[in-house]
PDB file of C-alpha atoms and ligand atoms in Angstrom:
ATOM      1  CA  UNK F   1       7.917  -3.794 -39.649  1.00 81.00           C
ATOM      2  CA  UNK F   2       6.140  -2.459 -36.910  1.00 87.00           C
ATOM      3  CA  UNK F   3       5.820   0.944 -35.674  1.00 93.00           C
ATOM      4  CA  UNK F   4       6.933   1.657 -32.061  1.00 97.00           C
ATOM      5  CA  UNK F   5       4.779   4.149 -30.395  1.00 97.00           C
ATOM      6  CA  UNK F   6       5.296   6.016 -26.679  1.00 97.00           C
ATOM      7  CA  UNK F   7       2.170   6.925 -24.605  1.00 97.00           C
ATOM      8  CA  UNK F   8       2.032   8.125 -20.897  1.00 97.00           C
ATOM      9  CA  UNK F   9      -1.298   6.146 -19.639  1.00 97.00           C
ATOM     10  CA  UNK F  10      -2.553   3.434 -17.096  1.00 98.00           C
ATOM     11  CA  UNK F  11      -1.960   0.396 -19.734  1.00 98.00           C
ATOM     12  CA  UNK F  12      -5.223  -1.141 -18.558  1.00 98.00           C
ATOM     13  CA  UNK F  13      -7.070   1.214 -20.111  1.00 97.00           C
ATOM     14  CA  UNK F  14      -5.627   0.627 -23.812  1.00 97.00           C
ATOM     15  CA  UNK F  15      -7.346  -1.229 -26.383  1.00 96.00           C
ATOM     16  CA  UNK F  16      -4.958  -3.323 -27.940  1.00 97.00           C
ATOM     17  CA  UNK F  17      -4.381  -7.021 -28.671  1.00 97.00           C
ATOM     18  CA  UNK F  18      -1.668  -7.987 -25.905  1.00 98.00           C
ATOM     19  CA  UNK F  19      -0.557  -6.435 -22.661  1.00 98.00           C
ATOM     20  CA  UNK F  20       2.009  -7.290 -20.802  1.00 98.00           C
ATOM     21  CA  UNK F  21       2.422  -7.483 -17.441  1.00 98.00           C
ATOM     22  CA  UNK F  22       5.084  -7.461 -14.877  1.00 98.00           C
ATOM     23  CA  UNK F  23       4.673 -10.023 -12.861  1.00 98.00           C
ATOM     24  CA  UNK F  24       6.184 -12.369 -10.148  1.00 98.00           C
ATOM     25  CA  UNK F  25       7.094 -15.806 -10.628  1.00 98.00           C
ATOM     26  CA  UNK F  26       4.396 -17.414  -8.334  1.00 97.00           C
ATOM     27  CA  UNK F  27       2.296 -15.477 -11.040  1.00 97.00           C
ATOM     28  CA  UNK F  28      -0.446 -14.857  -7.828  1.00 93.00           C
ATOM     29  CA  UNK F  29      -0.624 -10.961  -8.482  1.00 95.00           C
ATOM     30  CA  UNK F  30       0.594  -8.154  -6.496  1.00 95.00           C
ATOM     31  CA  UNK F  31       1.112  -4.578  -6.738  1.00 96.00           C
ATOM     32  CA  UNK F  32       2.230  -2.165  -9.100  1.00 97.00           C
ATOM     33  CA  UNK F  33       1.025  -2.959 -12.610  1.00 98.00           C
ATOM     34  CA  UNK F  34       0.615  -6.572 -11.961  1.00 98.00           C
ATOM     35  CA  UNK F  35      -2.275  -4.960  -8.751  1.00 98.00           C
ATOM     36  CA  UNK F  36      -3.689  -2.965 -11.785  1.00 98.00           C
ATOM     37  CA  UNK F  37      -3.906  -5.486 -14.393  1.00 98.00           C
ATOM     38  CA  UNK F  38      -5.306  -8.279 -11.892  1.00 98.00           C
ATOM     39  CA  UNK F  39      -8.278  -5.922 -10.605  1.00 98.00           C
ATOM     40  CA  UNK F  40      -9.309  -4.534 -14.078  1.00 98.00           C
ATOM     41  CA  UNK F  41      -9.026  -8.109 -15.239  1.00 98.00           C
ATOM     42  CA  UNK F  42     -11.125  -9.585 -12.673  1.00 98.00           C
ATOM     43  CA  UNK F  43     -10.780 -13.128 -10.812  1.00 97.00           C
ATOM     44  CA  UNK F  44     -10.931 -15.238 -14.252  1.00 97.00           C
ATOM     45  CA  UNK F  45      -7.249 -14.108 -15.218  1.00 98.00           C
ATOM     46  CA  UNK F  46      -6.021 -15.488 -11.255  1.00 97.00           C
ATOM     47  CA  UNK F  47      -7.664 -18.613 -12.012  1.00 97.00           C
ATOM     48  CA  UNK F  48      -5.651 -19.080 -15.497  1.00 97.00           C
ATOM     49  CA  UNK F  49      -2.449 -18.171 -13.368  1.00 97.00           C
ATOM     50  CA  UNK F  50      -3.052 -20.465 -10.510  1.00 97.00           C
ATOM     51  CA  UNK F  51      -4.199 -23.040 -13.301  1.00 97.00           C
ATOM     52  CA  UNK F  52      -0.355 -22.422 -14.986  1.00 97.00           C
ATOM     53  CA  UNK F  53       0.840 -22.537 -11.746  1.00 96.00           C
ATOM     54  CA  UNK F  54      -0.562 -25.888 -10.589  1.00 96.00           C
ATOM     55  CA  UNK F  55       0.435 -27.237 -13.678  1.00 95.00           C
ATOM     56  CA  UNK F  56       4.502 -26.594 -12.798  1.00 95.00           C
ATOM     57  CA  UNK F  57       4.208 -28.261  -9.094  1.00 93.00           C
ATOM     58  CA  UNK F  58       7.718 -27.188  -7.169  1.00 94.00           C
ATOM     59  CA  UNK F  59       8.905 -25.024 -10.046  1.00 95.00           C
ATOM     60  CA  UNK F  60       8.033 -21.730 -10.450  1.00 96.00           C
ATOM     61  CA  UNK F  61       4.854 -20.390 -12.498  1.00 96.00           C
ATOM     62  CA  UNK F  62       6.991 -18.370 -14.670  1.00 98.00           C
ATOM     63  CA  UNK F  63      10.476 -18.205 -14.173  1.00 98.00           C
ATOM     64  CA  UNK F  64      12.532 -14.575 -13.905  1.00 98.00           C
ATOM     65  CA  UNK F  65      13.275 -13.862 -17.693  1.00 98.00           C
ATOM     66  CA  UNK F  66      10.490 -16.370 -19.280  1.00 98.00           C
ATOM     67  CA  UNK F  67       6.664 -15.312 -20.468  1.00 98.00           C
ATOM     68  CA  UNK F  68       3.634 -17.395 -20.117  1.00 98.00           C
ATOM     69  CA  UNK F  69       0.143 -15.844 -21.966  1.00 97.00           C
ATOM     70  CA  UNK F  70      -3.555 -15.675 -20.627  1.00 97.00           C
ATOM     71  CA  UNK F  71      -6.843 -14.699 -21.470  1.00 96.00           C
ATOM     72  CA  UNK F  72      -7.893 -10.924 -20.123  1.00 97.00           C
ATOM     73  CA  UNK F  73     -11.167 -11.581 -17.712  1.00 97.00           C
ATOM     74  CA  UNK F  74     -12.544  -8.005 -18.132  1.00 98.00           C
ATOM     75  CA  UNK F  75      -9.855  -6.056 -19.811  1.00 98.00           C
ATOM     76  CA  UNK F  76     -10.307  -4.252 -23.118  1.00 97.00           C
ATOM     77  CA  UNK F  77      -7.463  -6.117 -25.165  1.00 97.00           C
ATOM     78  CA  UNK F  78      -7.405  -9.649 -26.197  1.00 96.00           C
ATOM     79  CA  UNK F  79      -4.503 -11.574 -23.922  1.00 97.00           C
ATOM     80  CA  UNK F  80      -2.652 -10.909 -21.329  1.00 98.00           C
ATOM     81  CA  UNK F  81       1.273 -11.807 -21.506  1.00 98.00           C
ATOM     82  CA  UNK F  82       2.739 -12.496 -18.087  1.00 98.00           C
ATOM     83  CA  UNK F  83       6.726 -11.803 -17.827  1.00 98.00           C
ATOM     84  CA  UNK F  84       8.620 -11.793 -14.500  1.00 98.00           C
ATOM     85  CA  UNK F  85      11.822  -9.379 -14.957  1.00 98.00           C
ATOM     86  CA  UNK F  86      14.925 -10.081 -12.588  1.00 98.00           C
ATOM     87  CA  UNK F  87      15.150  -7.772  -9.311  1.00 98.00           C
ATOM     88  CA  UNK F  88      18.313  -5.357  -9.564  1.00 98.00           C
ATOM     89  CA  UNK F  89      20.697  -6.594  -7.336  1.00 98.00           C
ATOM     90  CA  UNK F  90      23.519  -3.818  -8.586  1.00 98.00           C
ATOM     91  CA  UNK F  91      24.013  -5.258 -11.715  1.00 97.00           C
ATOM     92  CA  UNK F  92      26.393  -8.247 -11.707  1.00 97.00           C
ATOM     93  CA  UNK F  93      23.652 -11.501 -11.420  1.00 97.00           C
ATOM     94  CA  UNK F  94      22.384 -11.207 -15.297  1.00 98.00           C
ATOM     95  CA  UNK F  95      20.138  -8.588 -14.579  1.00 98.00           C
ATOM     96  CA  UNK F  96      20.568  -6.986 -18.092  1.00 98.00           C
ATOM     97  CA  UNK F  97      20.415 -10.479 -20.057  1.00 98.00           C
ATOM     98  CA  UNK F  98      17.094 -11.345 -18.137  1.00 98.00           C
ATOM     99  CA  UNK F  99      15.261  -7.617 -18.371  1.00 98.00           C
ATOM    100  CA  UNK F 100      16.026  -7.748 -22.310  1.00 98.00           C
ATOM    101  CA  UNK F 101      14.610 -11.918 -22.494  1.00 98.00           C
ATOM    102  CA  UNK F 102      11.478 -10.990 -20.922  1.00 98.00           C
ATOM    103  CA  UNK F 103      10.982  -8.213 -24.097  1.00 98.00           C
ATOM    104  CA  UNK F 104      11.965 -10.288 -26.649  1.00 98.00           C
ATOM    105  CA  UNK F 105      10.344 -13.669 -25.171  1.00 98.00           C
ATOM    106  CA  UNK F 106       7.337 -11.766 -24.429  1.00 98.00           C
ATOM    107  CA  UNK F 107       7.254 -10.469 -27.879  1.00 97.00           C
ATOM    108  CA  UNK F 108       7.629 -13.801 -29.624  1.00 96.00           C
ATOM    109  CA  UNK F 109       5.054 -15.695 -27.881  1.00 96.00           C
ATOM    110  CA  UNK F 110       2.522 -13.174 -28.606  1.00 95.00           C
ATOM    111  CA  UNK F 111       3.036 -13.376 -31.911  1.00 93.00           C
ATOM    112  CA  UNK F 112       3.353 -17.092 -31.642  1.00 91.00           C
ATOM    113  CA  UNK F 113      -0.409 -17.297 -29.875  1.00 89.00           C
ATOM    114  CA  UNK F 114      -2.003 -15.354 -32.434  1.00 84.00           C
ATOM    115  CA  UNK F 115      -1.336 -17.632 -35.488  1.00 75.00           C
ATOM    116  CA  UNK F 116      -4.768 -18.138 -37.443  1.00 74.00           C
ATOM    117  CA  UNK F 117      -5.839 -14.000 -36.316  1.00 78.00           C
ATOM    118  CA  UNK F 118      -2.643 -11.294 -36.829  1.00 80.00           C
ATOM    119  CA  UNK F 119      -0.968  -9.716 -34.226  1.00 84.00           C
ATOM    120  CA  UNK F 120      -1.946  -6.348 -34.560  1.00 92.00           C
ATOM    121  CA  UNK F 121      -0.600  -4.309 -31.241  1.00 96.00           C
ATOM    122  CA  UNK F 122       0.784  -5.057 -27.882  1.00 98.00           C
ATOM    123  CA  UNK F 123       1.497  -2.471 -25.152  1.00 98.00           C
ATOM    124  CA  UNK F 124       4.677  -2.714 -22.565  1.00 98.00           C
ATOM    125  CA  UNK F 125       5.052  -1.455 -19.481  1.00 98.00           C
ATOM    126  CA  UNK F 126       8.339  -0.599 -17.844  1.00 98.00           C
ATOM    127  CA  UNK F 127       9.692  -3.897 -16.750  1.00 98.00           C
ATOM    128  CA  UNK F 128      11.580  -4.361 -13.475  1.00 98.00           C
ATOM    129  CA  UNK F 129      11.510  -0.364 -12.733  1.00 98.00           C
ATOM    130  CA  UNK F 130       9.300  -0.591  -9.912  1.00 98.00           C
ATOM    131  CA  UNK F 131       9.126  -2.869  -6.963  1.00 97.00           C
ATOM    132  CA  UNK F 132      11.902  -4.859  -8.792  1.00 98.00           C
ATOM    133  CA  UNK F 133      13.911  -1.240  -8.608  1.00 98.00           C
ATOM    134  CA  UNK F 134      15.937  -1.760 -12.267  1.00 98.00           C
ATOM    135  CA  UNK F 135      17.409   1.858 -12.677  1.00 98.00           C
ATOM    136  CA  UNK F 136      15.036   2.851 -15.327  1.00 98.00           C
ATOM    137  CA  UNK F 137      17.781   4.669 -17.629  1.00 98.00           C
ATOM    138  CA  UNK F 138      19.301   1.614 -18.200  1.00 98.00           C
ATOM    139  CA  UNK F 139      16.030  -0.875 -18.109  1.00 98.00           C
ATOM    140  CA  UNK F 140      14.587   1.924 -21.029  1.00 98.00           C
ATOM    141  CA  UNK F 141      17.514   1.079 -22.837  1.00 98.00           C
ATOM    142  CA  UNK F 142      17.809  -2.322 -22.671  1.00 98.00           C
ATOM    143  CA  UNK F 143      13.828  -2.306 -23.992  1.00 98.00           C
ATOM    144  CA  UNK F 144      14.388  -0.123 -26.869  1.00 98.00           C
ATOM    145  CA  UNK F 145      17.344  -1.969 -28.298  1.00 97.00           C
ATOM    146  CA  UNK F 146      15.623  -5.255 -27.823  1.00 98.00           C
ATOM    147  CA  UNK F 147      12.572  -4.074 -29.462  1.00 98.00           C
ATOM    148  CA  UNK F 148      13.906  -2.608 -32.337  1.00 96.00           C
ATOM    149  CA  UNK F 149      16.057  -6.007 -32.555  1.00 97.00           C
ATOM    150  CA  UNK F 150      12.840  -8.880 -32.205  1.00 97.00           C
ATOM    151  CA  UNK F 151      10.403  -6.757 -34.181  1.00 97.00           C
ATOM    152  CA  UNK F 152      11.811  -7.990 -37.561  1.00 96.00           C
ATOM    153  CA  UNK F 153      11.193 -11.247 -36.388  1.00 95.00           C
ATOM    154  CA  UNK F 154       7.629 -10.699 -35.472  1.00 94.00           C
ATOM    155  CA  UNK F 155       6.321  -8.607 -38.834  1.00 92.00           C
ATOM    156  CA  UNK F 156       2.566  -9.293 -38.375  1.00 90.00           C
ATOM    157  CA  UNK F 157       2.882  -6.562 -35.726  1.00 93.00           C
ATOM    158  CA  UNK F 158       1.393  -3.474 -36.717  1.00 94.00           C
ATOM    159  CA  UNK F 159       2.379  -1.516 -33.365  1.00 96.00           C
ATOM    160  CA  UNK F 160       4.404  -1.743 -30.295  1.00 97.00           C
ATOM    161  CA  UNK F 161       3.427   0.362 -27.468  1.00 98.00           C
ATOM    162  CA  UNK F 162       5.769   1.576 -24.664  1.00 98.00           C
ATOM    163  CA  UNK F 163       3.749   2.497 -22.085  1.00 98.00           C
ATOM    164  CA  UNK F 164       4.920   4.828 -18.929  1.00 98.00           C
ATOM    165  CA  UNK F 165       2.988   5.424 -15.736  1.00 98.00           C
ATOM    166  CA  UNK F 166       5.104   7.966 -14.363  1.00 97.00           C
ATOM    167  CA  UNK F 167       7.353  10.799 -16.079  1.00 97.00           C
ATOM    168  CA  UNK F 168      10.727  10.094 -15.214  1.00 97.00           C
ATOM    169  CA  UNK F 169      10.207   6.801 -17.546  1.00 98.00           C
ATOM    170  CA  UNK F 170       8.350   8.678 -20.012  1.00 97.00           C
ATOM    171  CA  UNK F 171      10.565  11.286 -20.234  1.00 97.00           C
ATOM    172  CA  UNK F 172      13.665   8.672 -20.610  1.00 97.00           C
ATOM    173  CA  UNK F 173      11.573   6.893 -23.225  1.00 97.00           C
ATOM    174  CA  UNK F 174      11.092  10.111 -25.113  1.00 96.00           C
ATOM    175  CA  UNK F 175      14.769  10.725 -25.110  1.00 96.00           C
ATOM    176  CA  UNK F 176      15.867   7.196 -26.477  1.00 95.00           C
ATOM    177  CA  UNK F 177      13.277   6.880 -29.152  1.00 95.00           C
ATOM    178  CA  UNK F 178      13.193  10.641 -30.309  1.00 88.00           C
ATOM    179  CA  UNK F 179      10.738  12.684 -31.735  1.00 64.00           C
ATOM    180  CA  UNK F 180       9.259   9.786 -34.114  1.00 60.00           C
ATOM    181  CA  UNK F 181       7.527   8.007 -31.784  1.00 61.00           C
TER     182      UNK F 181
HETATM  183  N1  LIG B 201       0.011   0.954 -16.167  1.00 61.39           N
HETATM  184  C1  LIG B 201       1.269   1.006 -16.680  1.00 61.39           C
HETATM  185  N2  LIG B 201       2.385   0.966 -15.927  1.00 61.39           N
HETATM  186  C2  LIG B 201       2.212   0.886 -14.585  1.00 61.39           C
HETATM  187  C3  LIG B 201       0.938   0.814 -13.970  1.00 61.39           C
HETATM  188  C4  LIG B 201      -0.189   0.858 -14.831  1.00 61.39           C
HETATM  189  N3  LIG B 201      -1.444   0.792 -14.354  1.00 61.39           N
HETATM  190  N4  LIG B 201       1.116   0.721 -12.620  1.00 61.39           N
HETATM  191  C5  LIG B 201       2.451   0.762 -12.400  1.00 61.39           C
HETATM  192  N5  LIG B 201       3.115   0.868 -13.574  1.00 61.39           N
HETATM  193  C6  LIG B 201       4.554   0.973 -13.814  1.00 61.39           C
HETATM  194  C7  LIG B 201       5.415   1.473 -12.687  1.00 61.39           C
HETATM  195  O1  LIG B 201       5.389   2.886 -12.622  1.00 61.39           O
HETATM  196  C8  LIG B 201       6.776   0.955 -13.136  1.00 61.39           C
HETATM  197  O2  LIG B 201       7.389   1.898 -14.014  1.00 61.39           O
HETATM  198  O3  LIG B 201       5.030  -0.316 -14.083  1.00 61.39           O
HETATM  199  C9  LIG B 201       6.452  -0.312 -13.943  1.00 61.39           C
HETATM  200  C10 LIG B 201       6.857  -1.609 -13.272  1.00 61.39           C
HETATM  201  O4  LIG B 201       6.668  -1.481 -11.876  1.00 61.39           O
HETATM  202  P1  LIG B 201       6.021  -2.671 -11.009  1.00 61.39           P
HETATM  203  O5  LIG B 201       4.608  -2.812 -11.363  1.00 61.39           O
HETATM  204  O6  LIG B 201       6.379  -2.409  -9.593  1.00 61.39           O
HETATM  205  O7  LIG B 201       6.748  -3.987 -11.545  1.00 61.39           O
HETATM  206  P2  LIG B 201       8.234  -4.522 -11.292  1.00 61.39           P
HETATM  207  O8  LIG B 201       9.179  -3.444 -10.892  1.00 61.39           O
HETATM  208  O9  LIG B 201       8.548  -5.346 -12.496  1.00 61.39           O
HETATM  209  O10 LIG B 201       8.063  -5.467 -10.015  1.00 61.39           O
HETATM  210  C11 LIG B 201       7.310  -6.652 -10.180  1.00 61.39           C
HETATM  211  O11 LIG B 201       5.866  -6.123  -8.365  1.00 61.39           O
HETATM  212  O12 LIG B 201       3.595  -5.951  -8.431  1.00 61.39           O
HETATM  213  C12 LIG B 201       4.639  -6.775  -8.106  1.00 61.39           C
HETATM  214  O13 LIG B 201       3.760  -8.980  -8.496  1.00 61.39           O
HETATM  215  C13 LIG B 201       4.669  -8.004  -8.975  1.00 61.39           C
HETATM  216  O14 LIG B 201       6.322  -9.098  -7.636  1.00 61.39           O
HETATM  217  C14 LIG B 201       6.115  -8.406  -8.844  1.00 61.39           C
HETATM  218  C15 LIG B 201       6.835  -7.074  -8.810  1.00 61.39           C
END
């Protein structure tokens, strides 16, 4: 089974097979990682989104909870997985159901798009704890626990990295998974 590793970095920099971004679900970009990821990418990976999104007319791109996968314009790594997370709205509309599906979903089509070559790594960022404001003690434990549930199901996968922008994540992150990280 895959290892699961922690890193504090800008996750377009890494060089791994999938990243995965938190998007919207217009899929059209914005800020935050989903700002980051666009403008290292470059305009090819809007053009696959708008192309998804043209392709659901009246429904949404990617709906909150659900994972749709790209190619990566100019990024290092190989495809880009788009997830949408839920916005905290205190806790009582699903929130916790749909922050743990867009893990595990993203997870499984990953490994799902990369029959014929393995699934080597892919590289998370901190779903919902930005714009989306998910209190980020319990979104970092919802994304451990649902990790460490889906991984036996994807087993290709050599490595799973969480990756935190700022420290309060990283230090919650550090906490949950321990010193073997
Ligand atoms: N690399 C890794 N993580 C990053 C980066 C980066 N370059 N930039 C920001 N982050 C972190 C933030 O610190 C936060 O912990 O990503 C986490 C998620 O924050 P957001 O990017 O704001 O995403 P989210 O809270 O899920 O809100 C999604 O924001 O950008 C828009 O279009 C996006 O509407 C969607 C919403």
């Amino acid at each position: 089974m895959g290892t699961i590793k922690l890193v504090r970095d800008d996750i377009t920099r890494l060089r791994v097979d999938v990243i995965v971004n938190a998007a919207n679900s217009g899929l059209m970009g914005g800020g935050g990682v989903d700002g980051a990821i666009h403008a290292a990418a470059g305009p090819a990976l809007l053009e696959e989104c708008v192309r998804i999104a043209r392709g659901r007319p009246g429904l949404p791109a990617c709906p909150v909870g659900e994972a749709v996968i790209t190619g990566a314009g100019n990024l290092r790594c190989k495809r880009v997985v788009h997830t949408v997370g839920p916005v905290w709205r205190g806790g009582g509309r699903g929130e916790a159901e749909l922050l743990a599906s867009c893990y595990r979903k993203s997870l499984l089509l990953a490994a799902r798009s990369f029959q014929g070559e393995a699934l080597k790594t892919i590289a998370f960022p901190n779903i919902s704890t930005g714009i989306y404001g998910y209190p980020k003690a319990e979104a970092a434990h919802i994304a451990v626990e649902t990790v460490k549930k889906t991984l036996p199901e994807v087993p290709e996968l050599e490595q799973l990295i969480f990756v935190c922008f700022d420290g309060e994540n990283y230090r919650l992150y550090r906490e949950l998974l321990g010193a073997n990280f």
